């Protein structure tokens, strides 16, 4: 038989194996070409045919063996068998689309994590609201209509290059928000997620600077279908936009408060929201984008290294929209990060290989994220180790140990007729010293309750490196591994830790900053919510805009509270969930 299906003698091929009539799985009608049997072919009786069909449908291994050789009947049988298997699979299959948060149709081979990550996580901690799903679909349409490669984008870029100005409505109705990427990976992930929320609230296309070394494509997949979120390399301001700071005449604070800039003739507005931004620049949190000059600016460039979301809740212009998007206020980062931040295949491969090798079979997985920020942090510190052990002991996260010198070890669980609980501890940090010391403790001594404790640390880079491809990929993999744990301990002030627990929907045990090289007492506390802390949120009331008056902003909104680990930080929580 040749590639067209003809036999060597020029005869028409046998239409179906054993002359079982092929039926469309959708219509139930026979193929017109098969209404009459081929001449010279002996037809089997209907009883025999039915018997064969039943045998094949109820014996998948036989079907598997036959399908490699005899081919054609599987075209008919496979849809039926597949539908049965699919029905059973659907019953136990997790919701890969996360309650409508994600769209179907992406090529899974190019970004496996988008639909696979659900199989490594517990069920969704928070479900997306129908309104959030609706707004995400609208944002996707906006990104496709106005994003890079489209005519509106090319016209907008040319206007920016040539210095033309004009209302957004006069130029395709497309406006843009460009995020400058800087600082460590944790900072960048917090910034991307919260700036996307700002784009959603202000109806702007989000474009993310790939960063020095163009590292963004190596870390995350494209989140929007049919377009890109990466700022093109030929962006008209490419030579200067990364050097913008608070002194720039286009800075929001200079234009609105200091009046040193002029709206007339401005090609773009610069939003400086670094964690140490001046109160004048933080006024952008209070800007009513529907009425201010900001709405008329087609291009806005933003620099931030922190989580903006808590500050946006103070703006009366956004409050109703935010309430509809997030009925539970502690779900903002969890939902938006699960929508936006999908690791590339290279990063996801690192995550899944490590998880399957070391973490999967444990009864419980504990994450311990260590970041030492004080002077001399590059050297191991005994008081930090003491703090970790005190926290995990006090909160019953790790079992105590007993002296076993000279004692006979217990029988293996199988021989003793009992099964011991297994706990896998994932340690992340720049130094291996903390991991090695805790592991040695459980190697030299038995646990009080007989629990088996195993410690693992994927890497120890010794020093943080920014925009180094391989370093960032390891960091991203470790953040995702932390998010797959059941419980987690994180270091104070660490954006790396914030992302690790928030991405997994975990309420962490937050360790306090040590003072005078002494472990604090208490060593840690359970966080009020799974939301990250914002280190640079506004400290004034938006309705008054008294930027030099610091108030207790937590009094204004019950769901915005002071962070546990940093006194001037703010985080979102939900009082009903918290209580």
Coordinates of C-alpha atoms in Angstrom, one line a residue:
X1 CA 0.0 0.0 0.0
X2 CA 1.5 3.4 -0.9
X3 CA 1.2 6.7 0.9
X4 CA -2.1 7.4 -0.7
X5 CA -3.7 4.2 0.6
X6 CA -3.7 2.3 -2.7
X7 CA -2.7 -1.3 -2.8
X8 CA 0.2 -2.4 -5.0
X9 CA -2.3 -4.0 -7.5
X10 CA -4.2 -0.7 -7.9
X11 CA -7.2 -2.0 -5.9
X12 CA -9.2 0.2 -3.5
X13 CA -8.1 -0.3 0.1
X14 CA -10.3 -2.2 2.5
X15 CA -12.4 0.5 4.0
X16 CA -12.2 -0.8 7.6
X17 CA -10.5 -3.5 9.6
X18 CA -12.7 -6.6 9.8
X19 CA -15.3 -4.6 7.8
X20 CA -16.5 -2.8 10.9
X21 CA -18.4 0.2 9.6
X22 CA -16.8 3.5 10.6
X23 CA -19.3 5.9 12.1
X24 CA -18.9 9.6 12.7
X25 CA -18.7 10.1 16.5
X26 CA -20.7 13.3 16.2
X27 CA -23.5 12.4 13.7
X28 CA -23.7 8.7 14.0
X29 CA -24.1 8.5 10.2
X30 CA -22.1 6.1 8.1
X31 CA -19.6 7.4 5.6
X32 CA -21.2 7.3 2.2
X33 CA -18.2 5.6 0.7
X34 CA -18.7 2.7 3.0
X35 CA -22.4 2.0 2.4
X36 CA -21.6 -0.9 0.1
X37 CA -18.9 -3.5 1.0
X38 CA -15.9 -3.7 -1.3
X39 CA -16.1 -6.5 -3.8
X40 CA -14.3 -9.7 -3.0
X41 CA -14.3 -8.9 0.7
X42 CA -16.0 -11.4 3.1
X43 CA -18.2 -9.5 5.6
X44 CA -18.3 -10.7 9.2
X45 CA -21.6 -11.2 10.9
X46 CA -23.0 -8.4 12.9
X47 CA -22.8 -10.6 16.0
X48 CA -19.0 -11.2 15.5
X49 CA -18.5 -7.5 14.7
X50 CA -20.3 -6.4 17.8
X51 CA -18.3 -8.9 19.9
X52 CA -15.0 -7.5 18.5
X53 CA -16.1 -3.9 19.2
X54 CA -17.0 -4.8 22.8
X55 CA -13.7 -6.7 23.3
X56 CA -11.7 -3.8 22.0
X57 CA -13.5 -1.1 24.0
X58 CA -13.2 -3.0 27.2
X59 CA -9.6 -4.1 26.7
X60 CA -7.4 -1.0 26.4
X61 CA -4.1 -2.9 26.4
X62 CA -5.3 -5.0 23.5
X63 CA -6.4 -1.9 21.7
X64 CA -3.0 -0.3 22.3
X65 CA -1.2 -3.3 20.9
X66 CA -3.4 -3.6 17.8
X67 CA -3.4 0.1 17.0
X68 CA 0.3 0.1 16.2
X69 CA -0.2 -2.5 13.4
X70 CA -3.8 -2.5 12.1
X71 CA -4.5 1.1 12.3
X72 CA -7.8 1.9 10.7
X73 CA -10.5 0.7 13.2
X74 CA -8.9 2.8 15.8
X75 CA -10.2 5.8 13.9
X76 CA -13.7 4.7 14.9
X77 CA -13.0 3.1 18.2
X78 CA -10.6 5.8 19.6
X79 CA -13.2 8.5 19.9
X80 CA -15.5 6.2 21.9
X81 CA -12.8 4.9 24.2
X82 CA -11.3 8.4 24.5
X83 CA -14.6 9.8 25.5
X84 CA -15.0 7.3 28.3
X85 CA -11.4 7.9 29.5
X86 CA -11.9 11.7 29.2
X87 CA -15.0 11.5 31.3
X88 CA -13.2 9.6 34.1
X89 CA -10.2 11.9 33.8
X90 CA -12.5 15.0 34.0
X91 CA -13.9 13.8 37.3
X92 CA -10.5 13.9 39.0
X93 CA -8.8 16.5 36.8
X94 CA -8.0 19.8 38.4
X95 CA -9.2 23.1 36.9
X96 CA -6.2 24.0 34.7
X97 CA -7.9 27.3 33.8
X98 CA -8.1 28.3 37.4
X99 CA -11.7 29.1 37.5
X100 CA -11.6 31.1 34.2
X101 CA -8.5 33.1 35.2
X102 CA -6.6 31.6 32.2
X103 CA -7.7 31.2 28.6
X104 CA -7.5 27.9 26.8
X105 CA -5.8 27.7 23.5
X106 CA -2.2 28.5 24.3
X107 CA 0.4 26.1 23.0
X108 CA 1.3 24.0 26.0
X109 CA 4.6 22.9 24.4
X110 CA 5.9 26.4 24.4
X111 CA 4.8 27.2 28.0
X112 CA 4.1 24.0 29.9
X113 CA 3.7 25.7 33.3
X114 CA 0.6 27.7 32.3
X115 CA -1.6 24.6 32.4
X116 CA 0.6 22.2 34.4
X117 CA 1.2 24.2 37.6
X118 CA -2.2 23.3 38.9
X119 CA -1.2 19.7 39.3
X120 CA 1.6 20.7 41.6
X121 CA -0.4 22.9 43.8
X122 CA -3.3 22.5 46.2
X123 CA -6.7 23.7 45.2
X124 CA -7.1 27.4 44.5
X125 CA -7.0 29.3 47.8
X126 CA -9.1 32.1 46.3
X127 CA -11.4 32.0 43.3
X128 CA -11.4 34.9 40.7
X129 CA -14.5 37.0 40.7
X130 CA -16.6 37.0 37.5
X131 CA -15.9 40.7 37.1
X132 CA -12.1 40.1 37.3
X133 CA -12.4 37.5 34.6
X134 CA -14.4 39.9 32.4
X135 CA -11.8 42.7 32.9
X136 CA -8.9 40.4 32.1
X137 CA -10.6 39.4 28.8
X138 CA -11.0 43.1 28.0
X139 CA -7.4 43.9 28.9
X140 CA -6.3 41.0 26.6
X141 CA -8.3 42.6 23.7
X142 CA -6.7 46.0 24.4
X143 CA -3.2 44.5 24.4
X144 CA -3.9 42.8 21.1
X145 CA -5.4 45.9 19.5
X146 CA -2.8 48.3 20.6
X147 CA 0.3 46.3 21.4
X148 CA 3.7 46.1 19.6
X149 CA 3.4 45.3 15.9
X150 CA 0.0 46.9 15.5
X151 CA -0.6 50.1 13.5
X152 CA -1.8 52.0 16.6
X153 CA 1.5 51.1 18.4
X154 CA 3.6 52.2 15.4
X155 CA 1.7 55.5 15.2
X156 CA 2.0 56.0 18.9
X157 CA 5.8 55.3 18.8
X158 CA 6.3 57.7 15.9
X159 CA 4.4 60.4 17.9
X160 CA 6.7 59.8 20.8
X161 CA 9.8 59.8 18.7
X162 CA 8.8 63.1 16.9
X163 CA 7.6 64.9 20.0
X164 CA 4.0 65.2 18.9
X165 CA 1.3 65.6 21.6
X166 CA -2.4 65.2 21.7
X167 CA -5.3 63.6 23.5
X168 CA -5.3 59.8 23.7
X169 CA -8.8 59.7 22.1
X170 CA -7.3 61.5 19.0
X171 CA -4.8 58.7 18.4
X172 CA -6.5 55.3 18.2
X173 CA -7.7 55.4 21.8
X174 CA -4.5 53.6 22.8
X175 CA -2.4 54.6 25.8
X176 CA 0.6 52.9 27.3
X177 CA 2.3 52.1 30.6
X178 CA 6.0 51.2 30.4
X179 CA 7.5 49.5 33.4
X180 CA 11.2 50.0 34.0
X181 CA 12.7 46.8 35.3
X182 CA 15.3 47.0 38.1
X183 CA 16.6 45.5 41.3
X184 CA 16.3 41.9 42.3
X185 CA 13.9 39.3 40.9
X186 CA 11.5 39.5 43.8
X187 CA 11.2 43.2 43.4
X188 CA 10.6 42.8 39.7
X189 CA 7.8 40.2 40.2
X190 CA 6.1 42.4 42.8
X191 CA 6.4 45.4 40.4
X192 CA 5.1 43.6 37.4
X193 CA 2.0 42.3 39.1
X194 CA 1.0 45.5 40.8
X195 CA 1.8 47.7 37.8
X196 CA -0.4 45.4 35.7
X197 CA -3.2 46.1 38.2
X198 CA -2.6 49.8 37.7
X199 CA -2.8 49.3 33.9
X200 CA -6.1 47.5 34.4
X201 CA -7.5 50.3 36.4
X202 CA -6.4 53.0 34.0
X203 CA -7.0 51.2 30.7
X204 CA -3.4 51.2 29.5
X205 CA -1.4 48.7 27.6
X206 CA 1.3 47.2 29.8
X207 CA 4.7 47.0 28.3
X208 CA 7.5 45.6 30.4
X209 CA 11.2 46.5 30.0
X210 CA 13.0 43.2 29.5
X211 CA 15.8 44.6 31.7
X212 CA 19.6 44.8 31.2
X213 CA 20.6 41.7 29.4
X214 CA 17.1 41.1 28.1
X215 CA 16.4 38.5 30.9
X216 CA 12.6 38.7 30.9
X217 CA 12.0 36.2 28.0
X218 CA 14.2 33.6 29.8
X219 CA 12.1 33.8 32.9
X220 CA 8.4 34.2 32.0
X221 CA 6.1 33.2 29.2
X222 CA 4.0 35.7 27.4
X223 CA 0.8 36.2 29.4
X224 CA -1.4 37.7 26.7
X225 CA -2.7 35.7 23.7
X226 CA -1.7 36.9 20.3
X227 CA 0.6 39.7 21.4
X228 CA 3.7 40.5 23.5
X229 CA 4.1 42.4 26.8
X230 CA 7.8 43.0 26.1
X231 CA 8.8 46.5 25.3
X232 CA 10.4 46.4 21.8
X233 CA 14.1 47.0 21.6
X234 CA 13.5 49.9 19.2
X235 CA 11.4 51.8 21.8
X236 CA 11.9 55.5 20.9
X237 CA 13.2 56.5 24.4
X238 CA 15.5 53.5 24.7
X239 CA 18.6 55.5 25.2
X240 CA 17.3 57.6 28.2
X241 CA 14.2 56.1 29.8
X242 CA 16.1 53.8 32.2
X243 CA 18.0 56.9 33.6
X244 CA 14.9 58.8 34.5
X245 CA 14.6 59.8 38.2
X246 CA 12.7 62.2 40.4
X247 CA 14.6 65.2 39.1
X248 CA 13.3 64.6 35.5
X249 CA 11.0 67.5 34.3
X250 CA 8.5 64.9 33.2
X251 CA 8.3 63.5 36.8
X252 CA 4.7 63.5 38.1
X253 CA 5.8 65.2 41.4
X254 CA 7.6 68.0 39.5
X255 CA 4.6 68.6 37.3
X256 CA 1.8 68.4 39.9
X257 CA 3.5 69.7 43.1
X258 CA 6.7 71.5 42.4
X259 CA 5.4 73.0 39.1
X260 CA 8.9 72.7 37.7
X261 CA 7.6 70.9 34.7
X262 CA 5.1 71.9 32.1
X263 CA 2.2 69.8 30.8
X264 CA 2.3 71.6 27.5
X265 CA 4.5 69.8 25.0
X266 CA 5.2 66.8 27.3
X267 CA 5.7 63.6 25.2
X268 CA 5.3 61.4 28.3
X269 CA 4.9 61.5 32.0
X270 CA 7.3 59.7 34.4
X271 CA 5.9 58.1 37.6
X272 CA 8.7 57.6 40.1
X273 CA 7.4 55.1 42.7
X274 CA 10.6 53.6 44.1
X275 CA 10.3 52.5 47.7
X276 CA 12.1 55.8 48.7
X277 CA 10.0 58.1 46.4
X278 CA 9.2 61.5 47.7
X279 CA 5.6 62.3 49.0
X280 CA 5.1 64.5 45.9
X281 CA 5.7 61.6 43.6
X282 CA 3.5 59.3 45.7
X283 CA 0.6 61.6 45.0
X284 CA 0.1 59.6 41.8
X285 CA -1.6 57.0 44.1
X286 CA -4.3 59.6 44.6
X287 CA -4.6 60.8 41.0
X288 CA -8.0 60.6 39.4
X289 CA -6.9 59.4 36.0
X290 CA -10.3 60.3 34.4
X291 CA -9.9 64.0 35.2
X292 CA -6.2 64.8 35.5
X293 CA -3.6 65.6 32.9
X294 CA -2.3 62.0 33.3
X295 CA -5.4 60.7 31.4
X296 CA -4.4 62.9 28.4
X297 CA -0.8 61.5 28.3
X298 CA -0.5 58.7 25.8
X299 CA 2.7 57.4 27.3
X300 CA 3.4 56.9 31.0
X301 CA 6.7 55.4 32.2
X302 CA 6.8 54.0 35.7
X303 CA 9.8 53.0 37.9
X304 CA 9.0 50.9 41.0
X305 CA 10.7 48.2 42.9
X306 CA 7.9 47.4 45.2
X307 CA 4.3 46.2 45.5
X308 CA 2.0 49.1 44.7
X309 CA -1.4 47.5 45.3
X310 CA -2.1 48.6 48.9
X311 CA -1.6 52.3 47.9
X312 CA -4.1 52.0 45.0
X313 CA -6.9 51.1 47.5
X314 CA -6.7 54.6 49.0
X315 CA -7.7 56.3 45.8
X316 CA -11.5 57.0 45.8
X317 CA -11.5 56.8 42.0
X318 CA -10.5 53.2 42.2
X319 CA -12.2 51.9 45.2
X320 CA -15.5 50.7 43.6
X321 CA -13.6 49.0 40.8
X322 CA -11.3 47.3 43.2
X323 CA -14.2 46.1 45.3
X324 CA -15.7 44.4 42.3
X325 CA -12.4 43.0 41.1
X326 CA -11.4 41.6 44.5
X327 CA -14.3 40.9 46.9
X328 CA -11.6 39.3 49.2
X329 CA -8.9 41.9 49.5
X330 CA -6.2 39.4 50.4
X331 CA -6.4 37.8 47.0
X332 CA -4.9 40.5 44.8
X333 CA -1.3 39.2 44.3
X334 CA -2.3 35.6 44.4
X335 CA -4.8 35.9 41.5
X336 CA -2.9 38.4 39.4
X337 CA 0.4 36.5 39.7
X338 CA -1.2 33.2 38.8
X339 CA -2.6 34.9 35.7
X340 CA 0.6 36.7 34.7
X341 CA 3.7 34.9 35.8
X342 CA 4.2 31.6 34.1
X343 CA 7.8 30.3 34.2
X344 CA 9.4 29.4 30.9
X345 CA 10.0 25.8 30.0
X346 CA 13.6 26.0 31.1
X347 CA 12.7 27.4 34.6
X348 CA 9.6 25.1 34.9
X349 CA 11.8 22.1 34.1
X350 CA 14.1 23.1 37.0
X351 CA 11.1 23.4 39.3
X352 CA 9.4 20.1 38.4
X353 CA 12.6 18.0 38.3
X354 CA 13.6 19.2 41.8
X355 CA 10.1 18.8 43.2
X356 CA 9.7 15.3 41.8
X357 CA 13.1 14.2 43.0
X358 CA 13.1 15.6 46.5
X359 CA 9.7 17.0 47.6
X360 CA 6.9 15.1 46.0
X361 CA 6.8 12.0 48.3
X362 CA 6.9 13.8 51.6
X363 CA 3.8 13.9 53.9
X364 CA 4.5 17.6 54.5
X365 CA 6.7 20.2 52.8
X366 CA 8.1 23.1 54.8
X367 CA 9.8 26.1 53.1
X368 CA 12.5 28.1 54.9
X369 CA 13.6 31.2 53.1
X370 CA 16.6 33.0 54.5
X371 CA 17.7 36.5 53.6
X372 CA 20.1 38.3 55.8
X373 CA 20.0 42.1 55.2
X374 CA 22.2 43.6 57.9
X375 CA 25.9 44.6 57.6
X376 CA 28.1 41.6 57.2
X377 CA 25.3 39.6 55.8
X378 CA 27.6 37.7 53.5
X379 CA 29.0 35.8 56.5
X380 CA 27.0 33.1 58.4
X381 CA 25.4 34.4 61.6
X382 CA 24.8 32.1 64.6
X383 CA 21.9 34.3 65.9
X384 CA 20.1 34.0 62.6
X385 CA 20.3 30.2 62.8
X386 CA 19.1 30.4 66.5
X387 CA 16.2 32.5 65.3
X388 CA 15.2 30.0 62.6
X389 CA 15.3 27.1 65.0
X390 CA 13.4 29.0 67.7
X391 CA 10.7 29.9 65.2
X392 CA 10.3 26.4 63.8
X393 CA 10.2 24.9 67.3
X394 CA 7.8 27.5 68.8
X395 CA 5.4 27.2 65.9
X396 CA 5.7 23.3 65.9
X397 CA 7.0 23.4 62.3
X398 CA 10.0 21.1 62.9
X399 CA 10.2 18.4 65.6
X400 CA 12.6 18.5 68.5
X401 CA 15.6 16.2 68.8
X402 CA 16.7 13.9 71.6
X403 CA 20.2 12.7 72.6
X404 CA 20.7 9.2 71.3
X405 CA 24.4 8.7 72.2
X406 CA 24.9 4.9 72.7
X407 CA 21.3 4.1 72.1
X408 CA 20.2 1.4 69.6
X409 CA 18.5 2.9 66.5
X410 CA 14.9 2.0 65.9
X411 CA 14.0 -0.7 63.4
X412 CA 13.1 0.5 59.9
X413 CA 9.3 1.4 59.7
X414 CA 8.5 -1.6 57.5
X415 CA 10.1 -4.0 59.9
X416 CA 8.5 -2.4 62.9
X417 CA 5.1 -2.6 61.2
X418 CA 4.6 1.1 61.4
X419 CA 4.9 4.1 59.1
X420 CA 6.8 7.2 60.1
X421 CA 5.8 10.6 58.9
X422 CA 8.2 12.2 56.4
X423 CA 8.8 15.9 56.3
X424 CA 10.8 17.6 53.4
X425 CA 12.4 20.9 54.3
X426 CA 13.2 23.2 51.4
X427 CA 15.8 25.8 52.3
X428 CA 16.6 28.8 50.0
X429 CA 19.3 31.3 50.6
X430 CA 22.6 32.6 49.3
X431 CA 24.6 30.6 51.9
X432 CA 24.6 26.8 52.5
X433 CA 25.7 27.2 56.1
X434 CA 22.2 27.4 57.6
X435 CA 21.0 24.4 55.7
X436 CA 24.0 22.3 56.5
X437 CA 23.7 23.0 60.3
X438 CA 20.0 22.1 60.5
X439 CA 20.6 19.0 58.4
X440 CA 23.5 17.9 60.6
X441 CA 21.3 18.4 63.7
X442 CA 18.8 15.9 62.3
X443 CA 21.6 13.6 61.1
X444 CA 23.3 13.4 64.5
X445 CA 20.1 13.2 66.6
X446 CA 16.8 11.4 66.4
X447 CA 13.5 13.3 66.4
X448 CA 11.3 13.3 69.5
X449 CA 8.3 11.8 67.6
X450 CA 10.2 9.6 65.2
X451 CA 9.4 11.8 62.2
X452 CA 11.8 11.6 59.3
X453 CA 13.2 15.1 58.4
X454 CA 15.1 15.6 55.2
X455 CA 16.6 19.0 54.1
X456 CA 17.3 20.2 50.6
X457 CA 18.7 23.4 49.2
X458 CA 18.7 23.8 45.4
X459 CA 21.5 26.4 45.2
X460 CA 23.7 28.7 47.3
X461 CA 25.1 31.5 45.1
X462 CA 26.8 33.3 48.0
X463 CA 26.2 36.7 46.4
X464 CA 23.1 38.2 44.8
X465 CA 23.5 39.1 41.1
X466 CA 21.1 41.3 39.2
X467 CA 20.2 40.6 35.5
X468 CA 22.5 37.6 35.4
X469 CA 20.6 35.1 33.3
X470 CA 21.4 31.8 35.0
X471 CA 21.3 33.4 38.5
X472 CA 17.8 34.8 37.8
X473 CA 16.6 31.5 36.4
X474 CA 17.7 29.7 39.6
X475 CA 16.1 32.4 41.7
X476 CA 12.8 32.1 39.8
X477 CA 12.8 28.3 40.2
X478 CA 13.4 28.5 43.9
X479 CA 10.6 31.1 44.3
X480 CA 8.2 28.7 42.6
X481 CA 9.5 25.7 44.7
X482 CA 8.8 27.7 47.8
X483 CA 5.2 28.4 46.6
X484 CA 4.7 24.6 46.4
X485 CA 5.3 24.0 50.1
X486 CA 2.6 23.4 52.6
X487 CA 4.0 25.8 55.2
X488 CA 6.6 28.5 55.0
X489 CA 9.0 30.6 57.1
X490 CA 10.3 33.7 55.5
X491 CA 12.8 36.5 56.4
X492 CA 11.7 40.0 57.3
X493 CA 11.8 42.7 54.5
X494 CA 12.6 40.1 51.8
X495 CA 10.7 40.6 48.6
X496 CA 11.9 37.1 47.5
X497 CA 10.1 35.7 50.5
X498 CA 7.0 37.8 49.9
X499 CA 6.6 36.4 46.3
X500 CA 7.3 32.8 47.4
X501 CA 4.5 32.7 49.9
X502 CA 2.0 35.0 48.1
X503 CA 2.3 33.0 44.8
X504 CA 1.4 29.8 46.7
X505 CA -1.5 31.4 48.7
X506 CA 0.3 30.8 52.0
X507 CA 0.1 32.7 55.2
X508 CA 3.8 32.7 56.2
X509 CA 5.6 32.7 59.5
X510 CA 7.5 35.9 59.3
X511 CA 10.8 36.3 61.1
X512 CA 11.5 39.7 62.7
X513 CA 14.7 41.7 62.0
X514 CA 17.4 40.8 64.6
X515 CA 18.8 43.7 66.6
X516 CA 22.3 43.8 68.1
X517 CA 23.1 40.5 66.6
X518 CA 20.7 38.7 68.9
X519 CA 17.8 36.5 67.9
X520 CA 14.6 38.4 68.7
X521 CA 12.0 37.2 71.1
X522 CA 9.5 36.2 69.8
X523 CA 11.4 35.0 66.8
X524 CA 8.5 35.1 64.3
X525 CA 4.8 35.6 63.9
X526 CA 2.1 34.2 61.7
X527 CA 1.2 36.8 59.0
X528 CA -2.3 38.2 58.9
X529 CA -2.7 37.5 55.2
X530 CA -0.9 36.0 52.2
X531 CA -0.4 39.4 50.6
X532 CA 3.1 40.9 50.2
X533 CA 4.1 44.0 52.1
X534 CA 4.4 47.4 50.3
X535 CA 7.5 49.3 51.4
X536 CA 6.6 52.5 49.8
X537 CA 2.8 53.1 50.1
X538 CA 1.5 56.6 50.7
X539 CA 1.1 57.8 54.3
X540 CA -1.4 60.6 53.7
X541 CA -5.1 60.7 53.0
X542 CA -5.9 61.0 49.3
X543 CA -9.0 63.3 49.8
X544 CA -6.8 65.9 51.6
X545 CA -3.5 65.3 49.8
X546 CA -1.6 66.7 52.8
X547 CA 1.7 65.1 51.8
X548 CA 3.7 66.4 54.7
X549 CA 1.2 65.0 57.3
X550 CA 1.7 61.4 58.2
X551 CA -1.4 59.6 59.4
X552 CA -2.3 56.1 60.5
X553 CA -3.7 55.0 57.1
X554 CA -4.9 51.7 58.6
X555 CA -7.7 53.7 60.3
X556 CA -9.1 54.8 56.9
X557 CA -9.4 51.3 55.4
X558 CA -9.9 48.2 57.6
X559 CA -8.3 46.0 54.9
X560 CA -5.1 48.0 54.7
X561 CA -2.9 47.3 57.8
X562 CA 0.7 47.9 58.9
X563 CA 3.0 45.0 58.0
X564 CA 4.3 42.6 60.7
X565 CA 7.9 42.9 59.7
X566 CA 8.3 46.6 58.8
X567 CA 6.6 49.3 60.7
X568 CA 6.1 51.8 57.8
X569 CA 5.0 49.2 55.3
X570 CA 1.4 48.4 54.4
X571 CA -0.3 45.2 53.3
X572 CA -3.8 44.1 52.3
X573 CA -5.8 41.8 54.4
X574 CA -9.4 40.7 54.7
X575 CA -10.8 41.1 58.2
X576 CA -13.5 38.5 57.6
X577 CA -10.9 35.9 56.5
X578 CA -8.4 37.0 59.2
X579 CA -11.0 36.5 62.0

